[in-house]
mmCIF file with all atom_site columns, C-alpha atoms in Angstrom:
data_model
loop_
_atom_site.group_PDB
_atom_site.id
_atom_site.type_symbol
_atom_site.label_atom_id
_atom_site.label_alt_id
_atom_site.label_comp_id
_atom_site.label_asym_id
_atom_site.label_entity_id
_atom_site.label_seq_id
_atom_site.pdbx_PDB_ins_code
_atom_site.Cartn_x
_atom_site.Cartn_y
_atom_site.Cartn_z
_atom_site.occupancy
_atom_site.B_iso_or_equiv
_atom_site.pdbx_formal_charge
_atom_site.auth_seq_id
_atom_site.auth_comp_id
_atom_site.auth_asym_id
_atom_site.auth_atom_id
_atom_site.pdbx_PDB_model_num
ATOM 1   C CA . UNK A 1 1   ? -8.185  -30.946 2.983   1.00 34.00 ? 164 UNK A CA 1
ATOM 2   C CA . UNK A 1 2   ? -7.372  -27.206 2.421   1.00 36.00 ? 165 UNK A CA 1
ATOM 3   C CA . UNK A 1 3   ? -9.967  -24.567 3.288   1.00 37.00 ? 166 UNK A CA 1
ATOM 4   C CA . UNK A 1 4   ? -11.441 -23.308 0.174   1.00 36.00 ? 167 UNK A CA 1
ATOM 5   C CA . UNK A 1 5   ? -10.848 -19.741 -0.998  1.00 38.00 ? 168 UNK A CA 1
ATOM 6   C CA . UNK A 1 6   ? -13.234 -17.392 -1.275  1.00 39.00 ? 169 UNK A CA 1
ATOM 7   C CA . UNK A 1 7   ? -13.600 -13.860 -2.898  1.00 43.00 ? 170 UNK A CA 1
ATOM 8   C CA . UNK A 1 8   ? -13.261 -11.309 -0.913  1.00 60.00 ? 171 UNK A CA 1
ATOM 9   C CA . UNK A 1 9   ? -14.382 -8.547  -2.628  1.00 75.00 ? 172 UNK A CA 1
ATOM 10  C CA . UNK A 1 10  ? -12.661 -4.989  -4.103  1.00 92.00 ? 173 UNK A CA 1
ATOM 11  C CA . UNK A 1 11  ? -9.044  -4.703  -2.930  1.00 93.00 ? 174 UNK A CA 1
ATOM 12  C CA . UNK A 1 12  ? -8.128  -1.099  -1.203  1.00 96.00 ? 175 UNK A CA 1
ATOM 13  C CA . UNK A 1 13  ? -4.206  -0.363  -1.271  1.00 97.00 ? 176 UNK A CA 1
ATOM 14  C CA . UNK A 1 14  ? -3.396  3.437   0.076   1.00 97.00 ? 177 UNK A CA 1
ATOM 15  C CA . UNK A 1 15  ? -0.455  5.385   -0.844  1.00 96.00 ? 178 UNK A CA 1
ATOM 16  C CA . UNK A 1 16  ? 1.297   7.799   0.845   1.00 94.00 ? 179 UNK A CA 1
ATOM 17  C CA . UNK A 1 17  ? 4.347   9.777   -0.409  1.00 91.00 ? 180 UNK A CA 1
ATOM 18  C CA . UNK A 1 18  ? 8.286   9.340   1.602   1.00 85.00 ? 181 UNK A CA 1
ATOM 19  C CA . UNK A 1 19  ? 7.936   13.307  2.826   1.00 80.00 ? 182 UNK A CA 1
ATOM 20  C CA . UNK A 1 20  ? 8.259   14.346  6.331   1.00 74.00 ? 183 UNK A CA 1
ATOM 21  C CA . UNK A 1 21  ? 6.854   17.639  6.816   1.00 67.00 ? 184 UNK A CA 1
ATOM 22  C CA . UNK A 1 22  ? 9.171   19.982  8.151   1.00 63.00 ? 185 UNK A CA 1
ATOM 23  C CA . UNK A 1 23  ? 6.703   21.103  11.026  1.00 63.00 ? 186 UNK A CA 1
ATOM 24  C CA . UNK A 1 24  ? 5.143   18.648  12.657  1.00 61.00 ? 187 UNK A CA 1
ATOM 25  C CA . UNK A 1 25  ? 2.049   19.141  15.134  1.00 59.00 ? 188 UNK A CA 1
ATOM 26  C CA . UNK A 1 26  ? 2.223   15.637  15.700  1.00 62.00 ? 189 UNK A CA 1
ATOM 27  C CA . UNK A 1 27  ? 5.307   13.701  15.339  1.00 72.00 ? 190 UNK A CA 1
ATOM 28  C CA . UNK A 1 28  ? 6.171   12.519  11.713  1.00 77.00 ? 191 UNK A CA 1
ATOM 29  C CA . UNK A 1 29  ? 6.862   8.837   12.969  1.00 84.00 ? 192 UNK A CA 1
ATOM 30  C CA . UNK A 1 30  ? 4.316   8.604   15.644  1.00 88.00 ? 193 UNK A CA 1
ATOM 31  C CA . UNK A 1 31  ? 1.917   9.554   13.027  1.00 90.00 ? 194 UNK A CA 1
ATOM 32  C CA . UNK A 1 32  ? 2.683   7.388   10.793  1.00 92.00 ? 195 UNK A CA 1
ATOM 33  C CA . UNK A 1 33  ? 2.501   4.116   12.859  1.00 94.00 ? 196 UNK A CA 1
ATOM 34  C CA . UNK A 1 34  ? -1.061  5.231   14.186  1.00 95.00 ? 197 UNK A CA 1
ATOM 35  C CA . UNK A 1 35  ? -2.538  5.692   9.923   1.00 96.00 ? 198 UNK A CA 1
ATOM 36  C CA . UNK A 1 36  ? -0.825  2.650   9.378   1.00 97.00 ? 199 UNK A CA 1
ATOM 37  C CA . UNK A 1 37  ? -2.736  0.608   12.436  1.00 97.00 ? 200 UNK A CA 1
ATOM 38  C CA . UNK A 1 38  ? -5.509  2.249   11.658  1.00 97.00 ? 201 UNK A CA 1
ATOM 39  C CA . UNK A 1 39  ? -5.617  1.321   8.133   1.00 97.00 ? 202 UNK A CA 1
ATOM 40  C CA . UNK A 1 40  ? -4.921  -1.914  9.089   1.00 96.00 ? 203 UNK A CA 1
ATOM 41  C CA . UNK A 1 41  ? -8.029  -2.167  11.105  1.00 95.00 ? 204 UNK A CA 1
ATOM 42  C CA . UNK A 1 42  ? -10.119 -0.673  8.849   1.00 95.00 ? 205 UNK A CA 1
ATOM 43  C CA . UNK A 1 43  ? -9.515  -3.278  6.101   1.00 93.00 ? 206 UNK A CA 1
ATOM 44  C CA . UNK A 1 44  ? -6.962  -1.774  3.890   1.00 95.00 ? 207 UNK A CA 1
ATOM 45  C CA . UNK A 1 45  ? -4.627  -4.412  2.391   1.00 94.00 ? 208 UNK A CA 1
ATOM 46  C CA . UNK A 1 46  ? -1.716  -2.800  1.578   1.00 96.00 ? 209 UNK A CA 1
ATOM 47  C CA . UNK A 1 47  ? 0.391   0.630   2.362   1.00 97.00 ? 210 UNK A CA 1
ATOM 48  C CA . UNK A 1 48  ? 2.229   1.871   -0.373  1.00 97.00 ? 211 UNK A CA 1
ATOM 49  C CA . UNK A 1 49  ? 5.144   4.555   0.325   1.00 95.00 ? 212 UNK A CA 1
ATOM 50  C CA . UNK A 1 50  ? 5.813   6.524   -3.263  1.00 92.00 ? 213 UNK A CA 1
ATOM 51  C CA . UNK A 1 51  ? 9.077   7.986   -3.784  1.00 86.00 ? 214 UNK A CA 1
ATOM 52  C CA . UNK A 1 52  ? 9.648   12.026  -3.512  1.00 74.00 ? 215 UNK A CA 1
ATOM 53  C CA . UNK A 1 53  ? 12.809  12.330  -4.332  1.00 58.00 ? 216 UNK A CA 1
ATOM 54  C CA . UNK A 1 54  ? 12.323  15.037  -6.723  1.00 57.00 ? 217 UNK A CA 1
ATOM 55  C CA . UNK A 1 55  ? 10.340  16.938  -4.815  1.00 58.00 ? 218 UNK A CA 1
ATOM 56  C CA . UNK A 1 56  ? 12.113  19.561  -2.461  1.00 56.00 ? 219 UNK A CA 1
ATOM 57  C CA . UNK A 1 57  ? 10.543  18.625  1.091   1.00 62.00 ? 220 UNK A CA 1
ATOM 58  C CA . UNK A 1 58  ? 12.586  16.478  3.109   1.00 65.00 ? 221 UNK A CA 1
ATOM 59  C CA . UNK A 1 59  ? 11.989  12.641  0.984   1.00 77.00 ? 222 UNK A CA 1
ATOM 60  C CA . UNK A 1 60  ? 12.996  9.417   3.098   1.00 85.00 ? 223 UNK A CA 1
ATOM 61  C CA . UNK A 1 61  ? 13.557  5.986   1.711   1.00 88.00 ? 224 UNK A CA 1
ATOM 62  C CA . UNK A 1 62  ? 10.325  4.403   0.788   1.00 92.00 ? 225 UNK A CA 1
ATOM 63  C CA . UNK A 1 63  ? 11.962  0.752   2.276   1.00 92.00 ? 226 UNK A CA 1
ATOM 64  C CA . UNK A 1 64  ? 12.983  2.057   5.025   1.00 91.00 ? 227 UNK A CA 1
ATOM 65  C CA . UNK A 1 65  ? 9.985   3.693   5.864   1.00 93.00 ? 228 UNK A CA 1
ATOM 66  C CA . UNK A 1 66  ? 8.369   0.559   5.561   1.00 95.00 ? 229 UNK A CA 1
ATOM 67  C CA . UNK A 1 67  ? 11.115  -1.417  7.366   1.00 94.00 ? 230 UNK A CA 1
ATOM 68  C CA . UNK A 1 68  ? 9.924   0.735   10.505  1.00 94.00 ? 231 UNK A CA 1
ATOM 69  C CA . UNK A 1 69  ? 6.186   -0.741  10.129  1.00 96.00 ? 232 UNK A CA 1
ATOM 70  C CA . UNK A 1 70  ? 6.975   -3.698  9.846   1.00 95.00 ? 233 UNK A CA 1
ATOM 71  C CA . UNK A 1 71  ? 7.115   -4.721  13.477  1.00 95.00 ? 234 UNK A CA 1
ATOM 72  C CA . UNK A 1 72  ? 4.137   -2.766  14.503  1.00 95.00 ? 235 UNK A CA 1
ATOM 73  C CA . UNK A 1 73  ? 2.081   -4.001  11.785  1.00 95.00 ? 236 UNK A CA 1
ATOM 74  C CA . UNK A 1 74  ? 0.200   -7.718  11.015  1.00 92.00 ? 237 UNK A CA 1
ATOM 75  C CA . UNK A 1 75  ? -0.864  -7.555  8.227   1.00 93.00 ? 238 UNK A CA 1
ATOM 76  C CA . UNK A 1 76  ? -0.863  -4.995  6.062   1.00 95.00 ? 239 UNK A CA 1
ATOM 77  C CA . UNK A 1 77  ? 0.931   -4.840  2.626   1.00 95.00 ? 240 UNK A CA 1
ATOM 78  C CA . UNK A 1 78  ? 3.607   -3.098  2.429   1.00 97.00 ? 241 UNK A CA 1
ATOM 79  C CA . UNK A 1 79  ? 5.281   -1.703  -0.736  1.00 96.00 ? 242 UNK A CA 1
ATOM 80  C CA . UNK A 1 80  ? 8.050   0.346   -1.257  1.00 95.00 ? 243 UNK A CA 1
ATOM 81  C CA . UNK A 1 81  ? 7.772   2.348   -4.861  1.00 93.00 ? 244 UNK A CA 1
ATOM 82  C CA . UNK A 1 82  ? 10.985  2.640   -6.906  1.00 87.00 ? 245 UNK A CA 1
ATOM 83  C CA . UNK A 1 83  ? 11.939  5.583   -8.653  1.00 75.00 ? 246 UNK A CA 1
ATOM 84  C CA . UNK A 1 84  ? 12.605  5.672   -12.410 1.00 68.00 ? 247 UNK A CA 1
ATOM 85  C CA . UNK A 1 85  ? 15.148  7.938   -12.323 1.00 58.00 ? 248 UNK A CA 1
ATOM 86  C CA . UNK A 1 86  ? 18.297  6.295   -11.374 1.00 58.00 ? 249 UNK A CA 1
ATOM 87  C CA . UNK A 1 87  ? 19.318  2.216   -11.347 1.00 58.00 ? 250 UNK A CA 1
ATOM 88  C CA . UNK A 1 88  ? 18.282  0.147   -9.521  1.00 66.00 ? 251 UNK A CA 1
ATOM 89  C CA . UNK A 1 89  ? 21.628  -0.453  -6.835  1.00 68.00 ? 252 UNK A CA 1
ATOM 90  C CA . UNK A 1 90  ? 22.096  -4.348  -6.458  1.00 69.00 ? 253 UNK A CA 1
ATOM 91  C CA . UNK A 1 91  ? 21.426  -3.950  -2.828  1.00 77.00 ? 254 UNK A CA 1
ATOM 92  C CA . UNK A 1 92  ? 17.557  -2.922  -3.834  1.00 81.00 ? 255 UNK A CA 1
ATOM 93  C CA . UNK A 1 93  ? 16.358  -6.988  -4.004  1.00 81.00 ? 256 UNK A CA 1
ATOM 94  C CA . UNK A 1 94  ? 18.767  -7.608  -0.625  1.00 84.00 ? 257 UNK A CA 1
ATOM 95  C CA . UNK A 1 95  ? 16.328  -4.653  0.708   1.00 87.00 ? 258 UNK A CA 1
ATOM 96  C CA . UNK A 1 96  ? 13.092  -5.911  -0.373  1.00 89.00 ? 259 UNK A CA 1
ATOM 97  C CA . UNK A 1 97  ? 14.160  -9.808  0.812   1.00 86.00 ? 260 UNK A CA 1
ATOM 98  C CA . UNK A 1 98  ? 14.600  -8.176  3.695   1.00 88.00 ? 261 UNK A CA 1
ATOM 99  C CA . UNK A 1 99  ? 11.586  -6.243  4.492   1.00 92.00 ? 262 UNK A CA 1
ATOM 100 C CA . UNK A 1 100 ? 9.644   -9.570  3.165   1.00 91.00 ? 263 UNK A CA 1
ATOM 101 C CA . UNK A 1 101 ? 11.403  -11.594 5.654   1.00 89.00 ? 264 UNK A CA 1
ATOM 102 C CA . UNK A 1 102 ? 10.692  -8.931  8.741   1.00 90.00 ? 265 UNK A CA 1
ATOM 103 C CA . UNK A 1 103 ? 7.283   -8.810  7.402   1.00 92.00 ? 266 UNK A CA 1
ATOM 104 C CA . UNK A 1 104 ? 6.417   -12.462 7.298   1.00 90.00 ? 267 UNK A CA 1
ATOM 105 C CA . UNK A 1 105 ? 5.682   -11.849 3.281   1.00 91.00 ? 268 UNK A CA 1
ATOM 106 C CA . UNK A 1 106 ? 4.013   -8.608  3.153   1.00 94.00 ? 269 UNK A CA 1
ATOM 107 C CA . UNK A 1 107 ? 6.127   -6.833  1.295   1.00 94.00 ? 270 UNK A CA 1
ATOM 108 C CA . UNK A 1 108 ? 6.502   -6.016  -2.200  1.00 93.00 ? 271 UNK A CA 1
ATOM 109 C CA . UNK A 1 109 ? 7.704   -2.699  -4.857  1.00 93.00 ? 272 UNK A CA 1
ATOM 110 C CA . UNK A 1 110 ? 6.060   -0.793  -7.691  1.00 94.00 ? 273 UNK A CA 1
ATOM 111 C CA . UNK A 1 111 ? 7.876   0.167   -10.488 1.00 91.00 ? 274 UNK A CA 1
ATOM 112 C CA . UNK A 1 112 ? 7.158   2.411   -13.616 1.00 88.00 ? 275 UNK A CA 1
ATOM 113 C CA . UNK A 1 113 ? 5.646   0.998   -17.002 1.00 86.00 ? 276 UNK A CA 1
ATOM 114 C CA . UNK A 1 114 ? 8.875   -0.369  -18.705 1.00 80.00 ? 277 UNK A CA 1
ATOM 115 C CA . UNK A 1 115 ? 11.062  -0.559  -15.665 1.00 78.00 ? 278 UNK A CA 1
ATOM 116 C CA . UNK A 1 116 ? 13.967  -3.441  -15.218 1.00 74.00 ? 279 UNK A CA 1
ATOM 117 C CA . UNK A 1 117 ? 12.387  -4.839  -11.886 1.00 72.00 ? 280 UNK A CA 1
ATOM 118 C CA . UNK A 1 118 ? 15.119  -5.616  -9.195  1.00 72.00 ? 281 UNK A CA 1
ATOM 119 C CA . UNK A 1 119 ? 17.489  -8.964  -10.057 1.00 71.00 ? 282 UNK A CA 1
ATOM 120 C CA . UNK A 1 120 ? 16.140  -11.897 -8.007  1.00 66.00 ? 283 UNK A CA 1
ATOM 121 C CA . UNK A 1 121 ? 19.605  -13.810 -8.276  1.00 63.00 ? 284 UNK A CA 1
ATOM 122 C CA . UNK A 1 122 ? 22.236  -14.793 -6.099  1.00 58.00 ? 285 UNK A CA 1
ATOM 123 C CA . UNK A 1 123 ? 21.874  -15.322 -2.334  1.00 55.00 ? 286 UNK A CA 1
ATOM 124 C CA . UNK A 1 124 ? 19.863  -11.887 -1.761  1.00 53.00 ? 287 UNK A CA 1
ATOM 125 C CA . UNK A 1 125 ? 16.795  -14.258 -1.950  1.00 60.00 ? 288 UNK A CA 1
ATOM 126 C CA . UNK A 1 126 ? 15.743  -17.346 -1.692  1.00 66.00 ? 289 UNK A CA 1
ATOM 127 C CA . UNK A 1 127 ? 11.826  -18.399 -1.290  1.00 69.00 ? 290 UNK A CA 1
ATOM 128 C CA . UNK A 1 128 ? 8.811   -16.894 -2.368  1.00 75.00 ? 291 UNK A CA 1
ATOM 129 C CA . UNK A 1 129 ? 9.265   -13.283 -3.805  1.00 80.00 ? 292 UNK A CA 1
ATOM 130 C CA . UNK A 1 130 ? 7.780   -9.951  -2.667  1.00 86.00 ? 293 UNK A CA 1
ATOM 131 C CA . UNK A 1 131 ? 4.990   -8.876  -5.084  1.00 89.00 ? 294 UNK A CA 1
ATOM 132 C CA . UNK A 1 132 ? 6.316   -6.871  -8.115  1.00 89.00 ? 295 UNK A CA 1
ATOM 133 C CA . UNK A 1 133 ? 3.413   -4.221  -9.283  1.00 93.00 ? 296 UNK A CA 1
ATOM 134 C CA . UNK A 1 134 ? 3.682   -1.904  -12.235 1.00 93.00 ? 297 UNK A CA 1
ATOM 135 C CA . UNK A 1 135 ? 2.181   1.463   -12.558 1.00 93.00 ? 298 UNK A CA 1
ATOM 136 C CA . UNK A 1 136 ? 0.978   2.466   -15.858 1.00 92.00 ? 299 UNK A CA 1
ATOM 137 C CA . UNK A 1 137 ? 2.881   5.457   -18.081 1.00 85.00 ? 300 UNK A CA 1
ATOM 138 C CA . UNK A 1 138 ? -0.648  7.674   -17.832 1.00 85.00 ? 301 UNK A CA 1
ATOM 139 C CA . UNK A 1 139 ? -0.861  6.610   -14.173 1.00 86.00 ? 302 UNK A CA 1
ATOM 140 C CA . UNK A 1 140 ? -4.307  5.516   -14.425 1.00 94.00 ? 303 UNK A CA 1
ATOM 141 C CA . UNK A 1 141 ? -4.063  2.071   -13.475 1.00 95.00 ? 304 UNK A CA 1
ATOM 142 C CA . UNK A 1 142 ? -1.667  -0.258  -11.345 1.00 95.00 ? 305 UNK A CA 1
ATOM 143 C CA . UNK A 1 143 ? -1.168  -3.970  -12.515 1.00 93.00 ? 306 UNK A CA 1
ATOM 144 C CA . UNK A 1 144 ? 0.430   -7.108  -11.015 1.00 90.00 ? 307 UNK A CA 1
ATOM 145 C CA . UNK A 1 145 ? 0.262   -10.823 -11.266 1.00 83.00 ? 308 UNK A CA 1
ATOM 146 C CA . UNK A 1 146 ? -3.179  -10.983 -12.096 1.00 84.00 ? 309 UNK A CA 1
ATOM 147 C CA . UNK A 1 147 ? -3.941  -8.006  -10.580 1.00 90.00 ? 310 UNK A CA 1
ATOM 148 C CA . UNK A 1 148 ? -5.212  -4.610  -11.940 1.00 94.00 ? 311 UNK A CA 1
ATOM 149 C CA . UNK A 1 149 ? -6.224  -1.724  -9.824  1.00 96.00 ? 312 UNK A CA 1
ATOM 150 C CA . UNK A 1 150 ? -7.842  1.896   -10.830 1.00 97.00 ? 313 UNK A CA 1
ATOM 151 C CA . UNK A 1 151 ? -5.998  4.353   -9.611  1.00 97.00 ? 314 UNK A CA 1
ATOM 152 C CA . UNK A 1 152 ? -7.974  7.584   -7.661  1.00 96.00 ? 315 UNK A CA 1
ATOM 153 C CA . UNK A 1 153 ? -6.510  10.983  -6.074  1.00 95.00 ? 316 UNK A CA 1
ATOM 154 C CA . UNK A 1 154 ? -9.552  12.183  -4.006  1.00 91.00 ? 317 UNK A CA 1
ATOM 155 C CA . UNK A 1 155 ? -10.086 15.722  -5.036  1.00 85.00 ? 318 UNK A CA 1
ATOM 156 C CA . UNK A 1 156 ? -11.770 18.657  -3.723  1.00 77.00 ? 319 UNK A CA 1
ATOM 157 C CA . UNK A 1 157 ? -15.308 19.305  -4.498  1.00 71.00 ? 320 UNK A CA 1
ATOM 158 C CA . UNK A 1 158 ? -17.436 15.819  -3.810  1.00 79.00 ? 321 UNK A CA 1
ATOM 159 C CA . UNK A 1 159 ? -16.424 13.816  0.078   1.00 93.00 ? 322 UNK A CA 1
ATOM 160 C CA . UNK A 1 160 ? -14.021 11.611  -0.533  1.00 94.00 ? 323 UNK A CA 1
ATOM 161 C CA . UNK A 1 161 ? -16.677 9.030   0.874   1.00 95.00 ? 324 UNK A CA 1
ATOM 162 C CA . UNK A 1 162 ? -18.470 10.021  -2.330  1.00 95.00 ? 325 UNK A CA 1
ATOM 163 C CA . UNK A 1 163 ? -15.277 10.028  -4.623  1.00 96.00 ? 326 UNK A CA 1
ATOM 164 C CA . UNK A 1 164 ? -14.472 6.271   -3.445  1.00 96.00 ? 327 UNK A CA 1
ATOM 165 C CA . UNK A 1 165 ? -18.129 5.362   -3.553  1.00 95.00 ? 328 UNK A CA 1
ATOM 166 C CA . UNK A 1 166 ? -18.342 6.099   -7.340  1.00 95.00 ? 329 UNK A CA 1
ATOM 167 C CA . UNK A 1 167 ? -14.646 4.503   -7.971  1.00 95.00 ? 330 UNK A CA 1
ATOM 168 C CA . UNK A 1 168 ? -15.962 1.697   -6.568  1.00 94.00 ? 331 UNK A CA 1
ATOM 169 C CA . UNK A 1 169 ? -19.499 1.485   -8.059  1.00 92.00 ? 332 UNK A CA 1
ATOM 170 C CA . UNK A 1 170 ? -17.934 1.605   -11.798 1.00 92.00 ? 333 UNK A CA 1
ATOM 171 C CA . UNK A 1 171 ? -14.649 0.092   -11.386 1.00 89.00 ? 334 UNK A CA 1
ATOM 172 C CA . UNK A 1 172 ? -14.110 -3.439  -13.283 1.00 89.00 ? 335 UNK A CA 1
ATOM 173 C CA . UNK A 1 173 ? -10.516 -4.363  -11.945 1.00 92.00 ? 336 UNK A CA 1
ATOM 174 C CA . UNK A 1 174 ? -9.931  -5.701  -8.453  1.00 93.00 ? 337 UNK A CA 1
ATOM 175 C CA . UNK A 1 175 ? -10.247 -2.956  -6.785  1.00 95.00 ? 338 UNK A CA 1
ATOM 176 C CA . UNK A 1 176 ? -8.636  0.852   -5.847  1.00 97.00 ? 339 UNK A CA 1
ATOM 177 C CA . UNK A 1 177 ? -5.104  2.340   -5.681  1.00 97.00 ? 340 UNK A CA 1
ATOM 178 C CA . UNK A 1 178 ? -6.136  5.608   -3.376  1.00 97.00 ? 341 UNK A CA 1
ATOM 179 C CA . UNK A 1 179 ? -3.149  8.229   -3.294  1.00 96.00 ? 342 UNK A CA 1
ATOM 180 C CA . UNK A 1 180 ? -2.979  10.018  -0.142  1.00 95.00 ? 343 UNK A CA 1
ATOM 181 C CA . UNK A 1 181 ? -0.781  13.071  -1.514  1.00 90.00 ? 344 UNK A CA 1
ATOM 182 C CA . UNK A 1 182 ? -1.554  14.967  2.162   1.00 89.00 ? 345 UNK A CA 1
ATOM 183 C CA . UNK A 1 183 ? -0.045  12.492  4.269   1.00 90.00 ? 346 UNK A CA 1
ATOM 184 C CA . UNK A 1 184 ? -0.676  9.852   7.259   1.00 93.00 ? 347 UNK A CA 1
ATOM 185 C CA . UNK A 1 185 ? -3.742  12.613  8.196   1.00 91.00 ? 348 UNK A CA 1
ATOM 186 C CA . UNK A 1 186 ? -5.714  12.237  5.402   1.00 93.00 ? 349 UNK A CA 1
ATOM 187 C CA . UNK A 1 187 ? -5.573  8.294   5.472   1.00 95.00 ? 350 UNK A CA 1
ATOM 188 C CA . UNK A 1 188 ? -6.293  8.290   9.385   1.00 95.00 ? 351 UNK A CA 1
ATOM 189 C CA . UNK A 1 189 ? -9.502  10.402  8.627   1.00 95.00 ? 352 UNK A CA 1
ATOM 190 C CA . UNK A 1 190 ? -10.275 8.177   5.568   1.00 96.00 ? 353 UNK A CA 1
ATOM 191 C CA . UNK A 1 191 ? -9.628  4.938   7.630   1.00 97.00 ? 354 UNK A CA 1
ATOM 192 C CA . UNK A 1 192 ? -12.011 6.045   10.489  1.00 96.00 ? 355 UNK A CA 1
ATOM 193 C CA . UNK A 1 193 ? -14.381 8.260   8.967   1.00 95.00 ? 356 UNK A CA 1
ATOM 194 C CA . UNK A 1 194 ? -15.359 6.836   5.066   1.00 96.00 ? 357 UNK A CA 1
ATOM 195 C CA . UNK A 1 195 ? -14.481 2.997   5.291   1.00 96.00 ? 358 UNK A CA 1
ATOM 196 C CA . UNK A 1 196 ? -17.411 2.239   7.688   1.00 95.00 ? 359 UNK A CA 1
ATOM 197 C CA . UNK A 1 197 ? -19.848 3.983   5.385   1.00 95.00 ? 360 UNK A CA 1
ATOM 198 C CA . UNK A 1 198 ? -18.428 2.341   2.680   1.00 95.00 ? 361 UNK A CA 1
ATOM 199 C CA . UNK A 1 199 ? -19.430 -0.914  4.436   1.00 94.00 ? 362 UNK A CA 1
ATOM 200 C CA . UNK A 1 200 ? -22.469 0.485   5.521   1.00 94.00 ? 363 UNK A CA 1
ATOM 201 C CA . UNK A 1 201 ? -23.341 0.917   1.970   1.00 93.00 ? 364 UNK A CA 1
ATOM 202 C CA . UNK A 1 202 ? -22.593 -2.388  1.109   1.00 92.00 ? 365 UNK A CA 1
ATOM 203 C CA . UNK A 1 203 ? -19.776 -1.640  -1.446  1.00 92.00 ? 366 UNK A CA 1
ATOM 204 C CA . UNK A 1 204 ? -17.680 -3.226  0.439   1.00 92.00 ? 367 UNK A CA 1
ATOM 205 C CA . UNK A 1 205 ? -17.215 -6.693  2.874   1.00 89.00 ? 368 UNK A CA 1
ATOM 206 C CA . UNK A 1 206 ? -17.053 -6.877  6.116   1.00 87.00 ? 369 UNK A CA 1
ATOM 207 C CA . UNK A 1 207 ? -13.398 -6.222  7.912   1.00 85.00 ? 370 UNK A CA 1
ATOM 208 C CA . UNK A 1 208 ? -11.759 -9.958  7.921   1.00 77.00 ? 371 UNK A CA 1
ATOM 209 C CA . UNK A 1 209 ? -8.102  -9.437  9.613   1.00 73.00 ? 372 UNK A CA 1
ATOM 210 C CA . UNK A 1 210 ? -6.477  -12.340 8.349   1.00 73.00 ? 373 UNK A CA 1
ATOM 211 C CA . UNK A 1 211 ? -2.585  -12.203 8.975   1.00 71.00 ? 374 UNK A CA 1
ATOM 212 C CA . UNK A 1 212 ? -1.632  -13.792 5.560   1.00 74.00 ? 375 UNK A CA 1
ATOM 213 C CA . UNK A 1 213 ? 1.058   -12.711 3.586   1.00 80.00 ? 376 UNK A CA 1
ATOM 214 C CA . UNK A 1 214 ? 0.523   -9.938  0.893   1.00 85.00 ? 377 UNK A CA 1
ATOM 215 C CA . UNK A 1 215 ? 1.138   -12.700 -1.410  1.00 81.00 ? 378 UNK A CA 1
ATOM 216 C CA . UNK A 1 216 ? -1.634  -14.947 -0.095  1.00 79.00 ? 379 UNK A CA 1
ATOM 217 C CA . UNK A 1 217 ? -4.264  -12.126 -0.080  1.00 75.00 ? 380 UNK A CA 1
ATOM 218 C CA . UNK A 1 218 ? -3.858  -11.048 -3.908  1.00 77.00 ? 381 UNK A CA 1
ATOM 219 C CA . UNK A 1 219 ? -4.527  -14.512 -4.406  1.00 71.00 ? 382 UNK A CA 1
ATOM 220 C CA . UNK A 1 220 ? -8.464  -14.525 -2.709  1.00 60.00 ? 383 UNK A CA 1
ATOM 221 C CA . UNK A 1 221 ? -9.414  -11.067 -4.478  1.00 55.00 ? 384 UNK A CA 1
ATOM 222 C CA . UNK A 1 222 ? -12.606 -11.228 -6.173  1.00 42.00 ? 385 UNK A CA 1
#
């Protein structure tokens, strides 16, 4: 007989944007891999790397990016965004398959309100499918199967320990979408420094590091 599921409480997916700074104090990559262990330990279920490539700072390939955690993470989520600004190539669901398959089912994409998600048919797949999300066009909220997440930008002014706290306290989806436009610093210090006070104030469950899928997980949420 199956184990029964159980809710596990407010979901916590933290995005980062596809920009390596052009100095580094620490290296890009190295830091990187550490905020996404970190994370990992901390609770957070899934990374997501945003697309840059308008911006004028060096962008990188959100699946690739992701391609390179793969074998140093568990169990994390990870999701590539896809810009709106161009087609999606045919080789985008051969990509995703991919990282889904090096991943053991963590992966999945997030596309813009609207978007034509990528085309599931052929041989590029076969199996389960990586977890499609959608963003919303006022960027306020981020929705999948059965899934809807606020979306927060910790600002200046209040902690972000604070900032979280009240997003959590009067959210009614499954849980937060926290944008990390500073980098792999900001969710390193967020990881070790807010998420156990978080717990601490009980608005969030204890750290349960179950390797499932990203699939899997979304399926438990509360």
């Amino acid at each position: 007989m199956p184990e029964p599921r159980t809710p596990r409480g407010p979901l916590l997916f933290a995005a980062l944007p596809a920009v390596r700074p052009r100095r580094d104090a620490v290296p890009w990559p190295r830091l990187l891999v550490q905020a996404a262990r970190t994370a990992e330990r901390a609770g957070i279920d899934a990374l997501v790397v945003e697309s840059c490539a308008a911006l004028s700072e060096p962008a990188l390939e959100p699946v690739v990016v992701l391609a390179s955690l793969a074998p140093r993470t568990y169990r994390i989520g990870l999701v590539a965004e896809l810009p709106a600004t161009r087609p999606l190539p045919e080789g985008t669901a051969r990509e995703l398959a991919s990282l889904d398959a090096m991943s053991e089912g963590r992966a999945g994409c997030l596309l813009p309100e609207g978007a034509a998600g990528p085309s599931w048919h052929g041989p590029s797949w076969r199996g389960p499918r990586p977890v499609v999300l959608t963003s919303s066009a006022a960027g306020h909220t981020v929705t999948g199967p059965g899934l809807s997440l606020d979306v927060l930008t910790p600002g200046p002014g209040e902690t972000v320990t604070d900032q979280v706290a009240a997003a959590l306290a009067r959210t009614r989806t499954d849980g937060l979408f926290l944008r990390f436009p500073d980098g792999p610093e900001a969710l390193l210090r967020f990881s070790v420094e807010s998420l156990p006070l978080l717990r601490e104030r009980g608005l969030l469950p204890a750290v349960r590091l179950s390797p499932l899928g990203l699939r899997e997980r979304l399926t438990v949420a509360a």
